Coordinates of C-alpha atoms in Angstrom, one line a residue:
Chain A
X626 CA 0.0 0.0 0.0
X627 CA 1.6 3.3 -1.1
X628 CA 1.6 6.3 1.2
X629 CA -1.7 7.9 0.1
X630 CA -0.5 11.3 1.0
X631 CA 1.5 11.1 -2.2
X632 CA -1.2 9.4 -4.4
X633 CA -1.7 11.0 -7.8
X634 CA -4.3 13.8 -7.6
X635 CA -7.8 13.3 -9.0
X636 CA -8.3 14.6 -12.6
X637 CA -9.3 18.2 -12.8
X638 CA -12.8 18.8 -14.3
X639 CA -11.6 20.4 -17.5
X640 CA -13.9 21.5 -20.3
X641 CA -12.1 19.6 -23.1
X642 CA -14.6 20.8 -25.7
X643 CA -15.9 24.3 -25.4
X644 CA -19.6 24.2 -25.0
X645 CA -19.4 20.7 -23.7
X646 CA -21.7 19.1 -21.1
X647 CA -19.4 20.0 -18.2
X648 CA -21.5 22.7 -16.7
X649 CA -24.5 20.4 -16.2
X650 CA -22.4 18.4 -13.7
X651 CA -23.6 19.2 -10.2
X652 CA -21.6 22.1 -8.8
X653 CA -20.3 21.9 -5.3
X654 CA -22.0 23.9 -2.6
X655 CA -19.1 26.3 -2.4
X656 CA -19.2 26.9 -6.1
X657 CA -22.9 27.5 -5.9
X658 CA -22.3 29.9 -3.0
X659 CA -19.9 31.9 -5.2
X660 CA -22.3 31.9 -8.1
X661 CA -25.1 33.2 -5.8
X662 CA -22.9 36.1 -4.8
X663 CA -22.1 36.8 -8.5
X664 CA -25.8 36.7 -9.4
X665 CA -26.5 39.3 -6.7
X666 CA -23.6 41.6 -7.4
X667 CA -22.1 42.2 -10.8
X668 CA -18.4 42.2 -10.8
X669 CA -16.8 41.1 -7.5
X670 CA -13.1 40.7 -6.8
X671 CA -11.8 37.5 -5.3
X672 CA -11.2 39.5 -2.1
X673 CA -14.9 40.5 -1.9
X674 CA -16.0 37.0 -2.7
X675 CA -13.8 35.7 0.2
X676 CA -15.2 38.3 2.6
X677 CA -18.8 37.6 1.6
X678 CA -18.6 33.8 1.6
X679 CA -16.1 33.3 4.4
X680 CA -14.1 31.0 2.2
X681 CA -10.3 31.2 2.1
X682 CA -8.5 33.0 -0.7
X683 CA -7.0 29.7 -2.0
X684 CA -10.4 28.1 -2.0
X685 CA -11.9 31.0 -3.9
X686 CA -9.0 30.7 -6.3
X687 CA -9.7 27.1 -7.0
X688 CA -13.4 27.7 -7.4
X689 CA -13.0 30.7 -9.8
X690 CA -10.6 28.6 -11.9
X691 CA -13.1 25.8 -12.1
X692 CA -15.9 28.2 -13.1
X693 CA -13.6 29.9 -15.6
X694 CA -12.8 26.5 -17.2
X695 CA -16.5 25.9 -17.7
X696 CA -17.1 29.4 -19.1
X697 CA -19.5 30.2 -16.3
X698 CA -17.6 33.3 -15.2
X699 CA -15.4 35.7 -17.1
X700 CA -12.6 37.7 -15.6
X701 CA -13.0 41.4 -16.1
X702 CA -10.4 43.9 -17.0
X703 CA -8.1 44.8 -14.1
X704 CA -9.3 48.1 -12.5
X705 CA -6.5 50.3 -11.3
X706 CA -7.7 52.4 -8.4
X707 CA -6.0 55.5 -7.2
X708 CA -4.9 53.7 -4.0
X709 CA -3.9 50.1 -3.7
X710 CA -3.2 47.3 -6.2
X711 CA -5.3 46.7 -9.3
X712 CA -8.4 44.5 -8.7
X713 CA -9.8 42.2 -11.2
X714 CA -13.6 41.9 -10.9
X715 CA -15.2 38.5 -11.8
X716 CA -18.6 38.4 -13.4
X717 CA -20.9 35.6 -14.6
X718 CA -20.7 34.9 -18.3
X719 CA -24.2 35.6 -19.7
X720 CA -23.7 32.8 -22.3
X721 CA -22.4 30.3 -19.8
X722 CA -25.7 28.6 -19.4
X723 CA -29.3 28.8 -20.6
X724 CA -32.6 27.8 -19.2
X725 CA -36.1 27.0 -20.5
X726 CA -39.2 28.1 -18.7
X727 CA -42.7 26.8 -19.5
X728 CA -45.9 28.1 -17.8
X729 CA -49.2 26.3 -18.2
X730 CA -51.9 28.9 -18.2
X731 CA -55.6 28.3 -18.5
X732 CA -55.6 29.5 -22.2
X733 CA -52.0 29.1 -23.4
X734 CA -48.5 27.7 -22.8
X735 CA -46.2 30.6 -22.2
X736 CA -42.5 29.9 -22.8
X737 CA -39.2 31.7 -22.5
X738 CA -35.5 30.9 -22.7
X739 CA -33.2 33.0 -20.5
X740 CA -29.4 33.2 -20.3
X741 CA -27.3 32.8 -17.2
X742 CA -27.8 36.4 -16.1
X743 CA -31.6 36.3 -16.7
X744 CA -31.8 38.0 -20.1
X745 CA -34.6 36.5 -22.2
X746 CA -33.2 35.1 -25.5
X747 CA -36.4 33.6 -26.9
X748 CA -40.1 33.8 -26.1
X749 CA -43.3 32.3 -27.3
X750 CA -47.0 31.8 -26.5
X751 CA -49.0 28.8 -27.8
X752 CA -52.8 28.9 -27.3
X753 CA -54.5 25.9 -25.8
X754 CA -57.7 25.0 -27.7
X755 CA -59.0 23.1 -24.7
X756 CA -57.5 22.4 -21.3
X757 CA -57.0 18.7 -21.1
X758 CA -54.0 16.5 -20.5
X759 CA -53.4 15.5 -24.1
X760 CA -53.6 19.0 -25.4
X761 CA -51.3 20.4 -22.7
X762 CA -48.8 17.5 -23.3
X763 CA -48.7 18.1 -27.1
X764 CA -48.4 21.8 -26.8
X765 CA -45.6 21.6 -24.2
X766 CA -43.5 19.4 -26.3
X767 CA -44.2 21.4 -29.5
X768 CA -43.3 24.6 -27.7
X769 CA -40.0 23.3 -26.4
X770 CA -39.0 22.0 -29.8
X771 CA -39.8 25.3 -31.4
X772 CA -37.9 27.3 -28.8
X773 CA -34.9 25.0 -29.0
X774 CA -34.8 25.3 -32.8
X775 CA -34.0 29.0 -32.2
X776 CA -30.8 28.2 -30.3
X777 CA -27.5 27.1 -31.9
X778 CA -26.0 23.7 -31.2
X779 CA -23.5 25.2 -28.7
X780 CA -26.2 27.0 -26.8
X781 CA -28.4 23.9 -26.7
X782 CA -25.5 22.0 -25.1
X783 CA -25.5 24.6 -22.3
X784 CA -29.1 24.2 -21.3
X785 CA -29.3 23.8 -17.5
X786 CA -32.8 22.4 -17.5
X787 CA -36.5 23.0 -18.0
X788 CA -38.6 24.8 -15.5
X789 CA -42.3 24.1 -15.5
X790 CA -44.9 26.0 -13.5
X791 CA -48.6 25.5 -13.1
X792 CA -51.2 27.5 -11.1
X793 CA -52.4 26.1 -7.8
X794 CA -55.8 25.7 -9.3
X795 CA -57.8 26.6 -12.4
X796 CA -60.9 28.8 -12.1
X797 CA -64.1 26.8 -12.4
X798 CA -62.0 23.6 -12.6
X799 CA -63.9 20.5 -13.8
X800 CA -62.5 17.0 -13.9
X801 CA -60.4 17.8 -17.1
X802 CA -58.7 20.7 -15.3
X803 CA -58.1 18.6 -12.2
X804 CA -56.5 15.9 -14.4
X805 CA -54.2 18.5 -15.8
X806 CA -53.0 19.6 -12.4
X807 CA -52.5 16.0 -11.3
X808 CA -50.6 14.8 -14.4
X809 CA -46.9 14.3 -14.3
X810 CA -45.8 16.6 -17.1
X811 CA -42.4 16.7 -15.5
X812 CA -41.7 13.1 -16.6
X813 CA -43.1 13.7 -20.1
X814 CA -40.8 16.7 -20.6
X815 CA -37.8 14.8 -19.2
X816 CA -38.4 11.9 -21.5
X817 CA -39.0 14.2 -24.5
X818 CA -36.1 16.6 -24.0
X819 CA -33.5 14.7 -22.0
X820 CA -33.1 17.7 -19.8
X821 CA -33.7 17.8 -16.1
X822 CA -37.1 19.2 -15.3
X823 CA -38.0 21.4 -12.3
X824 CA -41.5 22.0 -11.3
X825 CA -43.0 24.7 -9.0
X826 CA -46.1 26.7 -8.3
X827 CA -46.3 29.6 -10.8
X828 CA -46.5 32.4 -8.3
X829 CA -43.8 31.0 -6.0
X830 CA -41.5 30.6 -9.1
X831 CA -42.0 34.2 -10.3
X832 CA -41.5 35.6 -6.8
X833 CA -38.3 33.6 -6.5
X834 CA -37.3 35.0 -9.9
X835 CA -37.6 38.4 -8.4
X836 CA -35.1 37.5 -5.7
X837 CA -32.7 36.1 -8.3
X838 CA -32.8 38.5 -11.2
X839 CA -35.5 41.1 -10.4
X840 CA -36.5 43.9 -8.0
X841 CA -35.9 41.9 -4.9
X842 CA -32.2 41.0 -5.7
X843 CA -30.9 42.6 -2.6
X844 CA -33.9 42.8 -0.4
X845 CA -34.5 40.2 2.3
X846 CA -37.9 41.0 3.6
X847 CA -40.7 41.9 1.2
X848 CA -44.2 41.2 0.1
X849 CA -44.5 40.1 -3.5
X850 CA -48.0 40.2 -5.1
X851 CA -49.0 38.9 -8.5
X852 CA -52.2 40.6 -9.7
X853 CA -54.7 39.3 -12.2
X854 CA -58.3 38.4 -11.5
X855 CA -57.0 37.5 -8.0
X856 CA -54.3 38.9 -5.7
X857 CA -51.7 36.2 -5.2
X858 CA -49.3 37.3 -2.6
X859 CA -46.1 35.7 -1.4
X860 CA -44.3 36.7 1.7
X861 CA -40.5 36.7 1.5
X862 CA -38.7 36.9 4.9
X863 CA -35.0 36.6 5.3
X864 CA -34.7 35.9 1.6
X865 CA -36.9 32.8 1.9
X866 CA -40.3 32.5 0.3
X867 CA -43.1 31.3 2.4
X868 CA -44.5 28.5 0.4
X869 CA -47.2 27.2 2.7
X870 CA -50.9 27.8 2.3
X871 CA -51.3 31.3 1.0
X872 CA -54.5 33.3 0.6
X873 CA -55.8 34.1 -2.8
X874 CA -58.0 37.2 -2.8
X875 CA -60.5 37.6 -5.6
X876 CA -60.5 40.9 -7.5
X877 CA -63.1 40.1 -10.1
X878 CA -64.5 37.1 -11.9
X879 CA -62.8 35.7 -14.9
X880 CA -65.2 37.3 -17.3
X881 CA -64.5 40.8 -15.9
X882 CA -60.8 40.0 -16.0
X883 CA -61.0 39.0 -19.6
X884 CA -62.7 42.3 -20.4
X885 CA -60.1 44.2 -18.4
X886 CA -57.3 42.3 -20.1
X887 CA -58.6 42.9 -23.6
X888 CA -59.1 46.6 -22.8
X889 CA -55.6 46.9 -21.6
X890 CA -54.4 45.1 -24.7
X891 CA -56.2 47.6 -26.9
X892 CA -54.5 50.5 -25.0
X893 CA -57.4 51.7 -22.9
X894 CA -56.6 53.1 -19.5
X895 CA -58.6 55.6 -17.5
X896 CA -61.5 55.9 -19.9
X897 CA -62.3 52.2 -19.7
X898 CA -64.7 51.3 -16.9
X899 CA -63.5 47.7 -16.6
X900 CA -59.9 48.8 -16.2
X901 CA -60.5 51.5 -13.7
X902 CA -62.7 49.3 -11.6
X903 CA -60.0 46.6 -11.6
X904 CA -57.4 49.2 -10.7
X905 CA -59.6 50.5 -7.9
X906 CA -60.3 47.0 -6.4
X907 CA -56.6 46.0 -6.6
X908 CA -55.5 49.1 -4.8
X909 CA -58.2 48.8 -2.1
X910 CA -57.6 45.1 -1.4
X911 CA -53.8 45.1 -1.7
X912 CA -53.8 48.2 0.5
X913 CA -55.7 46.5 3.3
X914 CA -53.6 43.3 2.8
X915 CA -50.5 45.4 3.4
X916 CA -52.1 47.1 6.4
X917 CA -53.0 43.9 8.1
X918 CA -49.6 42.3 7.3
X919 CA -48.0 45.3 9.0
X920 CA -49.6 44.4 12.3
X921 CA -47.4 41.3 12.7
X922 CA -44.5 41.5 10.2
X923 CA -42.6 44.6 9.2
X924 CA -41.8 44.6 5.5
X925 CA -40.6 47.8 3.8
X926 CA -41.0 46.6 0.3
X927 CA -43.9 45.7 -1.9
X928 CA -43.3 44.3 -5.4
X929 CA -46.2 44.1 -7.8
X930 CA -46.3 42.0 -10.8
X931 CA -49.1 41.6 -13.3
X932 CA -49.6 40.1 -16.8
X933 CA -50.0 43.5 -18.3
X934 CA -47.6 45.9 -20.1
X935 CA -45.1 47.8 -18.0
X936 CA -47.0 51.1 -18.3
X937 CA -50.0 49.6 -16.6
X938 CA -47.9 48.1 -13.8
X939 CA -46.4 51.6 -13.3
X940 CA -49.9 53.1 -13.0
X941 CA -50.8 50.4 -10.4
X942 CA -47.6 51.2 -8.5
X943 CA -48.4 55.0 -8.4
X944 CA -52.0 54.3 -7.3
X945 CA -50.7 52.1 -4.5
X946 CA -48.1 54.6 -3.4
X947 CA -51.0 57.0 -2.7
X948 CA -52.8 54.3 -0.7
X949 CA -50.1 52.9 1.5
X950 CA -47.9 54.6 4.1
X951 CA -44.7 56.3 3.1
X952 CA -42.3 53.9 4.8
X953 CA -43.5 51.1 2.4
X954 CA -41.7 51.3 -0.9
X955 CA -43.6 50.0 -3.9
X956 CA -42.0 48.8 -7.1
X957 CA -43.3 47.2 -10.2
X958 CA -41.8 44.0 -11.6
X959 CA -39.6 44.4 -14.6
X960 CA -40.5 41.0 -16.1
X961 CA -43.6 42.2 -17.9
X962 CA -46.5 40.1 -19.2
X963 CA -44.2 37.0 -19.4
X964 CA -43.4 37.0 -15.7
X965 CA -44.8 33.5 -15.0
X966 CA -42.8 31.8 -17.8
X967 CA -39.8 33.9 -16.7
X968 CA -40.3 32.5 -13.2
X969 CA -40.4 29.0 -14.6
X970 CA -37.1 29.6 -16.5
X971 CA -35.3 30.7 -13.4
X972 CA -36.1 27.4 -11.6
X973 CA -33.2 25.4 -13.2
X974 CA -30.7 28.2 -12.6
X975 CA -31.8 28.5 -9.0
X976 CA -31.5 24.8 -8.3
X977 CA -28.3 24.2 -10.2
X978 CA -26.2 27.3 -9.7
X979 CA -27.2 28.9 -6.4
X980 CA -26.8 28.0 -2.8
X981 CA -30.5 28.5 -2.0
X982 CA -33.3 26.4 -3.3
X983 CA -36.3 28.2 -4.6
Chain B
X731 CA 4.4 45.6 4.6
X732 CA 3.7 42.1 3.2
X733 CA 6.3 39.6 2.1
X734 CA 6.5 37.2 -0.8
X735 CA 9.1 34.5 -1.3
X736 CA 9.9 33.7 -5.0
X737 CA 11.2 30.1 -4.8
X738 CA 12.5 28.9 -8.1
X739 CA 15.3 27.8 -10.4
X740 CA 17.6 29.6 -12.9
X741 CA 14.6 31.4 -14.3
X742 CA 13.9 33.0 -11.0
X743 CA 17.7 33.5 -10.3
X744 CA 17.8 35.4 -13.6
X745 CA 20.2 33.2 -15.6
X746 CA 20.8 34.8 -19.0
X747 CA 19.8 33.0 -22.1
X748 CA 23.3 33.2 -23.7
X749 CA 25.3 30.2 -22.9
X750 CA 27.5 31.8 -20.2
X751 CA 26.9 29.9 -17.0
X752 CA 27.7 32.6 -14.5
X753 CA 25.8 35.4 -16.2
X754 CA 22.9 36.8 -14.4
X755 CA 20.5 39.6 -15.3
X756 CA 20.7 42.7 -13.2
X757 CA 18.4 42.7 -10.2
X758 CA 15.8 45.0 -11.8
X759 CA 15.6 43.0 -15.0
X760 CA 14.9 39.5 -13.6
X761 CA 11.2 38.9 -12.8
X762 CA 11.3 39.2 -9.0
X763 CA 12.9 42.6 -9.6
X764 CA 10.3 43.6 -12.1
X765 CA 7.7 42.5 -9.4
X766 CA 9.5 44.6 -6.8
X767 CA 9.3 47.6 -9.1
X768 CA 5.5 47.1 -9.4
X769 CA 4.5 46.2 -5.8
X770 CA 7.6 47.1 -3.8
X771 CA 6.0 49.9 -1.9
X772 CA 3.7 47.3 -0.3
X773 CA 5.6 44.1 -0.6
X774 CA 9.0 42.8 0.4
X775 CA 9.9 40.6 -2.6
X776 CA 12.4 37.9 -1.6
X777 CA 14.4 36.3 -4.4
X778 CA 15.3 32.6 -3.9
X779 CA 16.2 31.3 -7.3
X780 CA 19.0 28.7 -7.8
X781 CA 20.2 27.5 -11.2
X782 CA 19.6 23.8 -11.5
X783 CA 17.1 23.6 -8.6
X784 CA 14.8 20.6 -8.9
X785 CA 11.5 20.1 -7.1
X786 CA 12.5 17.2 -4.8
X787 CA 15.6 15.5 -6.2
X788 CA 19.3 15.4 -5.3
X789 CA 21.2 15.9 -8.6
X790 CA 23.9 13.3 -8.9
X791 CA 25.8 15.5 -11.3
X792 CA 25.1 19.1 -10.1
X793 CA 25.0 18.2 -6.4
X794 CA 22.5 17.6 -3.6
X795 CA 22.2 21.4 -2.9
X796 CA 20.0 21.5 -6.1
X797 CA 17.3 19.6 -4.2
X798 CA 14.4 22.1 -3.8
X799 CA 12.9 20.1 -1.0
X800 CA 15.8 20.0 1.5
X801 CA 16.4 23.7 1.1
X802 CA 12.8 24.8 1.3
X803 CA 12.4 24.5 5.0
X804 CA 15.5 26.4 6.1
X805 CA 14.8 28.9 3.4
X806 CA 11.2 29.6 4.7
X807 CA 12.4 29.7 8.3
X808 CA 15.0 32.3 7.3
X809 CA 12.4 34.5 5.8
X810 CA 9.2 34.0 7.8
X811 CA 6.7 35.3 8.5
X812 CA 5.6 35.2 4.9
X813 CA 2.3 36.2 3.3
X814 CA 2.8 34.4 0.0
X815 CA 5.2 31.8 -1.4
X816 CA 5.5 31.5 -5.1
X817 CA 6.9 28.2 -6.4
X818 CA 8.1 28.1 -10.0
X819 CA 10.1 24.8 -10.4
X820 CA 10.0 21.7 -12.6
X821 CA 12.1 22.7 -15.6
X822 CA 15.2 20.9 -14.2
X823 CA 13.1 17.9 -13.3
X824 CA 12.7 17.4 -17.1
X825 CA 16.3 16.4 -17.4
X826 CA 16.4 12.8 -18.6
X827 CA 18.6 11.7 -15.7
X828 CA 15.6 12.1 -13.4
X829 CA 13.3 10.0 -15.6
X830 CA 10.1 11.7 -14.3
X831 CA 6.8 11.9 -16.1
X832 CA 5.0 15.3 -16.1
X833 CA 2.6 14.0 -13.4
X834 CA 5.5 13.0 -11.1
X835 CA 7.1 16.4 -11.6
X836 CA 3.8 17.9 -10.5
X837 CA 3.7 15.6 -7.5
X838 CA 7.1 16.9 -6.5
X839 CA 5.6 20.4 -6.5
X840 CA 2.7 19.0 -4.4
X841 CA 5.2 17.6 -1.9
X842 CA 6.7 21.1 -1.5
X843 CA 3.1 22.4 -0.9
X844 CA 2.6 19.8 1.7
X845 CA 5.9 20.8 3.4
X846 CA 4.9 24.5 3.4
X847 CA 1.5 23.6 4.9
X848 CA 3.2 21.7 7.7
X849 CA 4.9 24.8 8.8
X850 CA 3.2 27.8 10.5
X851 CA 5.4 30.2 8.5
X852 CA 2.7 32.7 7.8
X853 CA 1.7 35.8 9.7
X854 CA 0.2 35.1 13.1
X855 CA 1.2 31.4 12.9
X856 CA -1.0 30.9 9.9
X857 CA 0.0 29.1 6.7
X858 CA 1.1 31.5 3.9
X859 CA -0.8 31.7 0.7
X860 CA 0.8 29.5 -2.0
X861 CA 0.9 30.2 -5.7
X862 CA 2.1 27.4 -8.0
X863 CA 3.5 28.7 -11.3
X864 CA 3.8 26.2 -14.1
X865 CA 7.0 27.1 -16.0
X866 CA 6.6 27.7 -19.8
X867 CA 7.3 24.8 -22.1
X868 CA 10.8 24.5 -23.5
X869 CA 11.6 25.5 -27.0
X870 CA 11.6 22.7 -29.6
X871 CA 15.3 23.1 -30.2
X872 CA 17.3 22.7 -27.0
X873 CA 20.6 23.2 -28.8
X874 CA 23.6 21.7 -26.8
X875 CA 21.2 20.8 -24.0
X876 CA 19.2 18.4 -26.2
X877 CA 20.8 15.3 -24.6
X878 CA 20.4 16.5 -21.1
X879 CA 16.8 17.4 -21.8
X880 CA 16.0 14.4 -24.0
X881 CA 12.2 14.3 -24.4
X882 CA 11.6 17.5 -22.4
X883 CA 9.9 19.2 -25.3
X884 CA 6.9 17.0 -25.1
X885 CA 6.9 16.5 -21.3
X886 CA 7.1 20.2 -20.6
X887 CA 4.0 20.8 -22.7
X888 CA 2.1 18.6 -20.2
X889 CA 3.3 20.3 -17.1
X890 CA 0.7 23.1 -16.8
X891 CA -2.2 20.6 -16.9
X892 CA -0.5 18.4 -14.2
X893 CA 0.3 21.4 -12.0
X894 CA -3.2 22.6 -12.2
X895 CA -4.4 19.2 -10.9
X896 CA -2.0 19.4 -8.1
X897 CA -3.0 23.0 -7.3
X898 CA -6.7 21.9 -7.2
X899 CA -6.0 18.9 -5.0
X900 CA -4.0 21.0 -2.5
X901 CA -6.4 24.0 -2.8
X902 CA -3.7 26.6 -3.7
X903 CA -3.4 29.3 -6.3
X904 CA -2.2 28.5 -9.7
X905 CA -0.8 30.3 -12.7
X906 CA 0.4 29.0 -16.0
X907 CA 3.4 31.1 -17.0
X908 CA 3.2 29.6 -20.5
X909 CA 0.2 31.9 -21.0
X910 CA 2.4 35.0 -21.0
X911 CA 6.0 33.9 -21.8
X912 CA 7.9 31.5 -24.0
X913 CA 11.3 29.9 -23.4
X914 CA 14.0 31.7 -25.4
X915 CA 15.0 30.2 -28.7
X916 CA 18.6 31.1 -27.9
X917 CA 19.2 28.2 -25.5
X918 CA 15.7 26.7 -25.4
X919 CA 14.8 26.9 -21.7
X920 CA 15.7 30.2 -20.2
X921 CA 13.8 33.4 -20.3
X922 CA 14.9 36.5 -22.1
X923 CA 14.7 40.1 -20.8
X924 CA 11.3 40.7 -22.3
X925 CA 10.0 37.4 -20.8
X926 CA 11.2 38.4 -17.4
X927 CA 9.4 41.7 -17.7
X928 CA 6.1 40.1 -18.9
X929 CA 6.3 37.4 -16.2
X930 CA 6.9 40.0 -13.5
X931 CA 3.8 42.0 -14.7
X932 CA 1.7 38.8 -14.9
X933 CA 2.7 37.7 -11.4
X934 CA 1.9 41.2 -10.0
X935 CA -1.6 40.8 -11.4
X936 CA -2.0 37.3 -10.0
X937 CA -0.9 38.5 -6.6
X938 CA -3.4 41.4 -6.8
X939 CA -6.2 39.1 -7.9
X940 CA -5.7 36.9 -4.8
X941 CA -7.1 39.8 -2.9
X942 CA -5.5 41.0 0.4
X943 CA -7.4 42.6 3.2
X944 CA -6.3 46.0 4.5
X945 CA -3.5 45.7 7.0
X946 CA -4.1 47.3 10.4
X947 CA -0.5 48.4 11.2

């Protein structure tokens, strides 16, 4: 038996072929910790990474080299400050990984592909003629195939996985709708694409996307609220999303929501009665939700997301600012009408590359 | 003031490329001197280069004092406390008399790292940071040294990969000097003036990239 202290070292994980499958290997916890920090702060030096993570300089050095080899991070230009030595910031490589998001809505499959820093690179919406298992199944696979065809071979090899989101329930759900919620689309997609599939509730996923790429990047305590025909809130405390039973507060019925949505799509705002009533109810109910929340948990941030153009979200935000107290800061999501598919797309990135689980 | 020990062979000593064995570049031309010029206001740069130094072997021809392992401990003890130790060795291990594969040469470097880690030679009894530098590959034509370095051309091209494995296994910093400099064509394995300058600059950047907290004194 040789002295194992002098055994040959294990082979380094080296990307022999650029764009190879290396990045889909599970990353170590420390590597994910470093990537979480880089997702939160653009361009950090190794010193800063060490201070934030508590890892030693040499461990950081080894991790950064491993991430560089797999093209997940890129070394920035050395910055020469007035005092002290030059520092070289490290950033995530936007093209180091890609992720597919699929959201099953009542009427359509919304899909998006994002890159490693959360920029959408492809999007689509495929209507569902009926809501049943077979139709959803066929539309999901067709949508994925169409999206993948927009990527080059190299980018396809860098797909981290498929995120799939479904609502907690469908309005007026009959047996067909129940069957859709119960069906294992995860397995279908895994078999069809060969990618790992991650599944999550739609609102929880988009709220978690806000903490990863959106408005809540550096905020630990906040209330996130998705607004459509219902208010769908998620409370995030200490950076963690509460995923237990969450109230769903009705704003209007689906028919009224359809009218509102159509009116918004046609550009109507104040002059449309459906829209102004929707706005009014949202502000009233969300306002009182915030107020009652304030009696037992102090959050200083409210983030509002809705499947409407950004201009409408902005109007909602300014309505809300008038309603709530000044020490609550209200912001609109930047993800736009595709926020749910975007949330789905962040699931694989969250699970594979960060130290937290969504 | 921090201190860095540059532990190496003739290419750290500053042996000139021309075939004049006693010739040495002036202190500000060899790479540790270039480094001193760049970071000398914050760092004490200690030169410990010896021509013919191997990683861990006594040299039956050149003498046992070329063994990089036996000299490492007294050398570190003479200079401690140290913030950083840079090891750039391995070129002499390519000599055919040592009959080492690239992987074994790297393991010799690993043995030096283990030795350093066994000594509390850093500040406040800590272990210093360690930076392994893979030497650049030899030139393809090794002139009158071709026999001594039989097969070194190919082996030297595999060193960087093997050194990185060792650096990974020991969790230490790593830099491939072959990324910024080539061995001189004049004798095939020494660095010329420009290479010393480029290497000094690259090492200065590597040291900065490690990241050093503010010192309180």
